[in-house]
């Protein structure tokens, strides 16, 4: 290693010899790419990897990331066997301890989610937890979840096991060689300038860990990652540990104490205990020094004293012994704590695998997904939760700093489904933001943008009580829904992504990119976008405004993700695409009085014959130039209105002025969600994701199989013929005080057969509704279904026709 002369070209250069880079390297070789080279500036593990506590687990808020964590843990046997290098695996199992009923609810939900992921967790009592983990004082806990797939390993051994396995497969590794510059060539390959010379590489992978930002800057990007200081301590040998080892015949299992905000496990004859302290401290906020060696940071016990105090109560023996060592080291996080993986928009053949905060739970999955992506053009899994494209330009260093601190300090805290996190907000706002606040808006944030969730009536504080169950907003969301269903409501829609596609080649290109037919001028269609495997990677409203002039409306948080795909498929000439961002903003009006309202704003004829469902056209509304499309996600009569930002305030004023005698009022995203569930309308990132095909998702009618070839057509045709494996169906749930939120298991005749993608309360139809996927063969069954809501199985009745306006007469009439 490092002795031979370095090669001067390689198909892939991986920058960084931490656990992540070594995993990527190994997985590339497993896929048969052996002309691959890893370059490490110091020694393998010299970044954050060497001083890790080595703990691993499968639990993750995103089930798709959890699946990849499960894969990682199961991989260790394979690399040990292949390399002959021991990973030092201690698969002890572990308990996650709940100190409050809410936390136990949360664990029950995690346990339920684990069922459809094939995990074998158990919910146990505090007494049972004490039997399995004798060092706790059970009086502080109300229950626990046991997970057999937890434990710890040797970070050094594991990284070397990946590295040696890769080398045995033909990869090269060069250490003590820093990458200094990355220069693109005209053919989209790279010159990798290193201390030991230049390598010409087809692909470059940034697995730079603590230096991922600096490697990103070499190609002109600012990655949203930040390192945080993190401390764990090792106790002296404990008699209680020796006793527990003797009575159980096993090592003490790992434990995670949410209320104490600590994790702990056995380390030799003593215990290791770490915390994610509230007084979180970033490290090297602007730039990581290149001369940072294998150094530890100065421990600061005061900073973690509040957490330790609780820890010593909950694990009493820890307080009676000495602290042998305190480790303080930095490691990196993305704003939401999940990895940043994938290609970068606009940079060909440049890939990232960084921000991996749990390298020993996630490194294998990251390596697998990224190498699939590089070699086969697709990650092979649903990696949205860790796709680098889930962030846009708004994720600057300062934004990242605020969010990472927040995420770190809340790592062991519950995030309720109706809880919006405050750090770094408000940030992106639209021109009517202050107006909405003044009208009682309770704001949420998505893609950095503030948007109204619901409106508190005058005299009521616009505040949310966080809960897994129905909460303070319930009644008010109900009023908003009633307003739309009986008169007319207005909602901010600027958070959607909006794209303009122009040029003489635009129509042909869009026809290849999107599955549905191209609409006539002045018309819109709904259209899925498929990848080469025929899976859903987008669902859009496509509008033709004129010859070679198109407007596309899609999911807001997927803007970067979709632009990456669009731009990667753009021909050299003839087509231009632009994401409007907030250069085009919107309001939607919906409800039976929406047409009367629109007619008051414009002299144009907007009767049903003149301006039918799915029509779109330019209109002046009062003095305001706008584009108006007759479409709404509420399932009612409605319109989406698009204007330049400078007109949005005037438009809102006009709508309220002219709508006052028609019953106008605001509605927010919660009401919209309720109404779209009443119509069985799916939505991006919930019902529509790259693990489902269009026929499985019920979008088959929007794929025009008769038109020219389009991306994913062959695979879609196969799915159509075979029927696919799954079916999206909607259910009416016999819920009591809590509705589905997504990721609940769906049972059929006492077996878990599927999962919920989204749920909520249909306020107008007065029913708790869930949507989810089940095996195709079960989709027609009328009964036998149950959905597990906070640990309780509730009867679920398939809804074959939307509960609201099943024939679409209101929408079209
Ligand atoms: C105190 C502590 C406890 C932890 N405990 C756990 C735990 O229990 N479980 C867990 O899963 N994780 C734990 N972690 C986190 C874990 O260490 C990280 O998830 C993991 O190390 C990330 O690995 P990486 O390969 O992405 O980054 P790194 O280990 O930082 O590797 C990046 C590598 O890239 C090299 N490099 C960077 N730039 C260049 C360049 N220009 N040229 C050449 N080489 C370059 C660096 O030298 C470095 O070796 C802990 C971390 C700390 C600090």
Coordinates of N, CA and C in Angstrom, one line a residue, residues 11-12 24 27-34 36 203 351 368-379:
X11 N -10.5 4.5 -13.7 CA -11.9 4.7 -14.0 C -12.6 5.6 -12.9
X12 N -12.2 5.2 -11.6 CA -12.8 6.0 -10.5 C -11.6 6.3 -9.5
X24 N -17.1 2.5 -0.4 CA -17.4 2.8 -1.8 C -16.5 2.0 -2.7
X27 N -17.4 -1.6 -2.8 CA -18.6 -1.9 -3.6 C -18.4 -1.7 -5.1
X28 N -17.5 -0.8 -5.5 CA -17.2 -0.6 -6.9 C -16.6 -1.9 -7.4
X29 N -15.7 -2.4 -6.7 CA -15.0 -3.7 -7.2 C -16.0 -4.8 -7.2
X30 N -16.9 -4.8 -6.2 CA -17.9 -5.9 -6.2 C -18.8 -5.9 -7.5
X31 N -18.9 -4.7 -8.1 CA -19.7 -4.6 -9.3 C -18.9 -4.8 -10.5
X32 N -17.6 -5.1 -10.3 CA -16.7 -5.5 -11.4 C -15.8 -4.3 -11.9
X33 N -15.9 -3.2 -11.3 CA -15.1 -2.1 -11.7 C -13.8 -2.2 -10.8
X34 N -12.7 -2.6 -11.4 CA -11.5 -2.9 -10.6 C -10.4 -1.8 -10.9
X36 N -9.9 1.0 -10.1 CA -10.4 2.1 -9.2 C -9.3 2.3 -8.1
X203 N -14.3 9.1 -13.2 CA -15.2 9.6 -12.2 C -14.4 10.0 -10.9
X351 N -19.1 12.8 -7.8 CA -20.0 12.1 -6.8 C -19.6 12.4 -5.4
X368 N -22.9 0.9 -1.2 CA -23.7 0.1 -2.1 C -24.5 1.0 -3.1
X369 N -25.2 2.0 -2.5 CA -26.0 2.8 -3.3 C -25.2 3.7 -4.3
X370 N -24.1 4.2 -3.8 CA -23.3 5.1 -4.6 C -22.7 4.3 -5.8
X371 N -22.1 3.1 -5.4 CA -21.4 2.4 -6.5 C -22.5 1.9 -7.6
X372 N -23.7 1.5 -7.1 CA -24.7 1.2 -8.1 C -25.0 2.4 -9.0
X373 N -25.0 3.5 -8.4 CA -25.4 4.8 -9.1 C -24.3 5.1 -10.2
X374 N -23.0 4.9 -9.8 CA -21.9 5.2 -10.7 C -21.9 4.1 -11.8
X375 N -22.0 2.9 -11.4 CA -21.8 1.8 -12.4 C -23.1 1.6 -13.3
X376 N -24.2 1.6 -12.6 CA -25.5 1.3 -13.4 C -26.3 2.5 -13.7
X377 N -25.9 3.6 -13.2 CA -26.7 4.8 -13.5 C -27.9 5.0 -12.5
X378 N -28.1 4.1 -11.6 CA -29.2 4.2 -10.6 C -28.8 3.6 -9.3
X379 N -29.2 4.3 -8.2 CA -28.7 3.7 -6.9 C -29.3 2.4 -6.6

